[in-house]
Amino acid sequence: MCGIVGYVGSREAAPVLMDGLTRLEYRGYDSVGVAVLDGRGVETRKLAGRVDGLRALLGRAPLAGRCGIGHTRWATHGAPTERNAHPHADCSGTVAVVHNGIIENADVLRKRLESAGHRFTTETDTETLAHLIEDAEGATLEERVLAALAPVEGTYGLAVIAEEHPGTIVVARRGSPVLIGVGEGEYVVASDASAVLPYTRSVAYLRDGDIAVVTAKGYRVLDEQQRVQRRSLHDIEWGLESLSLGDHAHFMLKEIREQPETLRSTLRGRLLPAEGSARLDGLNLTAARCTRIRRIEIVACGTSWHAGLVGRHIIEDLAGIPVTVEYASEYRYRRPLRVPGTLTVAISQSGETADTLEALRAAKAAGSTVVGIVNVVGSTIAREADGGIYLHAGPEIGVASTKAFTSQLAALLLLGLYLARQRGLPLERGRALVAALAGLPDLVERALAVEPEVCALAARFADARNALYLGRGVNFPVALEGALKLKEISYIHAEGYPAAEMKHGPIALIDENMPVVCVAPTDHVYRKVVSTMEEVRARGGRIIAVTTEGNGDLQRLVDHELRVPASEPLLSPVLTVIPLQLLAYHIAVLRECDVDRPRNLAKSVTVE
Ligand code: F6R
């Protein structure tokens, strides 16, 4: 949600900033801007629209200078207009600020500043920061930023440059990620690692409350008490190829197709065939602690919440531990209950989702042990959890989550297996599950072979106005996920339901115009889902069934069958979701939607 980048070093700043903004554009894409210190002052270019538009503008009106900041926006305060685009300036235009997050007391601060004579030109909360810095006392830029931030409530990841402090960027973090890419005589600051990768693999992550001053000669980090701190350097583990499209038309398609490989990465080194268990050292849960767990609560948002719903089936089935799955945004505002023996699992691709992070903090405060299932290494949730499982799925650029979802399921299967083996799951069952998990990436490879059929189907349903997705048991969350994928990228209204719930209301919607996608692999509820299909058929609904290879008994009932390989039932969601991801993708392409940047959305929701 909003991308921030800054550069100081021996190169021209503008091309580095533009390169960074291109890579960060998936975080927000309604407006964009850069500001550069050119030796005389701060020069800014910005506009409503995309990075390509700004590139063209810079072609006509270039910026020179070796220190600058940039921003790609997802609007919160104020419409996505040129005026509201970052960077924002003070009254004199000598300070420029880019910001991710929300200044919660912006209205109060603005009134105070206006009555002191400041002239505001935008509707944004961020502009208050520029005026606060303008007024702040201090010999150095960091002193001024520190003083300016003192009355600020809310969240921020920000970067500041100022005419009086040439060659200096100050960054600060509270609730929104900021990292410093450390190169040879050059530094790239950014809200995520993708922006720094072409220049360095070595990054220092700021902690909440940190402020850092960065020049071409080095950087210094101060913590909340203004003590100088060393923040250790981490190596980015993935390469530039993860950030490029290769031969694929969109990142979403690339990420769907790379799932066999991303699943291999999630499973690599974690399967213990002889012990019939999983190696999860990062969890920091000893055997003794595992046996003391009395309940598990999973907190997450969106697609990660759907993964959590599958996780409930996995953990209850294998380990016999009661599991609840909560929307993080709801959990965080409920009365915290202290229940001894609670393990809280926060699931988040980005590791930065504000609601999930706050839910994790609330759970911790209530005495729970907290673990994270997270993709982005070094992210806030990963750092604040007591332990966790990294997905190792590589950067997910498509705004619609796909490969992270299947890796989350794999991580939950590993977690379920690990807990279960500590709590008496028989060795033979453990071994069988390890073998099934080891074979899963190959099955996903086979499931992807359904793409040509899905393409043909997409053409028939691209004009639909609504769609219903039904599933049962461990595949009910897959129905929810299929519906979410379709609505977020194609803008077709879609709903997911537990199959048997259809007759309690949604059945009224069924007619010959309503596509009904039924997720029905062969498992113990298969026959029940078939009964629901009969009910749909009887009312003229058009059925697309996602079922298991070798299953020949649906022809009479359904309009289309998409078959995935048979598997151990608990693993089946990893396979059944594949045709649904592809279906959403191809329908969206046919409707000429911007698949990787759907309207109103942004990757990584770091505001409440
Ligand atoms: C949907 C999607 C979102 C995210 C949600 C949580 O395709 O991507 O629903 O799943 O915003 O994000 P993370 O997993 O980063 O916490």
mmCIF file of C-alpha atoms and ligand atoms in Angstrom, residues 301-304 347-350 353 399-401 408 484-485 488 605, ligand 1:
data_model
loop_
_atom_site.group_PDB
_atom_site.id
_atom_site.type_symbol
_atom_site.label_atom_id
_atom_site.label_comp_id
_atom_site.label_asym_id
_atom_site.label_seq_id
_atom_site.Cartn_x
_atom_site.Cartn_y
_atom_site.Cartn_z
ATOM 1 C CA CYS A 301 -7.219 -11.293 6.148
ATOM 2 C CA GLY A 302 -8.468 -12.024 2.625
ATOM 3 C CA THR A 303 -6.841 -14.914 0.835
ATOM 4 C CA SER A 304 -4.666 -15.629 3.868
ATOM 5 C CA ILE A 347 -0.954 -15.799 8.321
ATOM 6 C CA SER A 348 0.190 -13.058 5.957
ATOM 7 C CA GLN A 349 1.898 -13.060 2.577
ATOM 8 C CA SER A 350 3.302 -9.569 3.026
ATOM 9 C CA THR A 353 -1.031 -6.232 6.845
ATOM 10 C CA VAL A 399 -2.126 -8.048 -6.580
ATOM 11 C CA ALA A 400 -4.330 -11.146 -6.539
ATOM 12 C CA SER A 401 -2.612 -13.668 -4.320
ATOM 13 C CA GLN A 408 0.375 -21.104 2.914
ATOM 14 C CA LEU A 484 -12.614 -13.725 -4.370
ATOM 15 C CA LYS A 485 -10.202 -14.240 -7.273
ATOM 16 C CA GLU A 488 -11.224 -8.827 -7.500
ATOM 17 C CA VAL A 605 -2.749 -3.353 3.090
HETATM 18 C C1 F6R B 1 -6.516 -11.345 -2.473
HETATM 19 C C2 F6R B 1 -5.455 -10.790 -1.664
HETATM 20 C C3 F6R B 1 -5.810 -10.181 -0.354
HETATM 21 C C4 F6R B 1 -4.733 -10.528 0.692
HETATM 22 C C5 F6R B 1 -5.012 -9.785 2.001
HETATM 23 C C6 F6R B 1 -4.030 -10.168 3.085
HETATM 24 O O1 F6R B 1 -6.037 -11.868 -3.664
HETATM 25 O O2 F6R B 1 -4.317 -10.795 -2.045
HETATM 26 O O3 F6R B 1 -7.071 -10.587 0.074
HETATM 27 O O4 F6R B 1 -4.738 -11.917 0.895
HETATM 28 O O5 F6R B 1 -4.942 -8.398 1.775
HETATM 29 O O6 F6R B 1 -2.718 -9.893 2.700
HETATM 30 P P1 F6R B 1 -1.492 -10.559 3.423
HETATM 31 O O7 F6R B 1 -1.529 -12.009 3.141
HETATM 32 O O8 F6R B 1 -0.285 -9.883 2.842
HETATM 33 O O9 F6R B 1 -1.644 -10.294 4.884
#
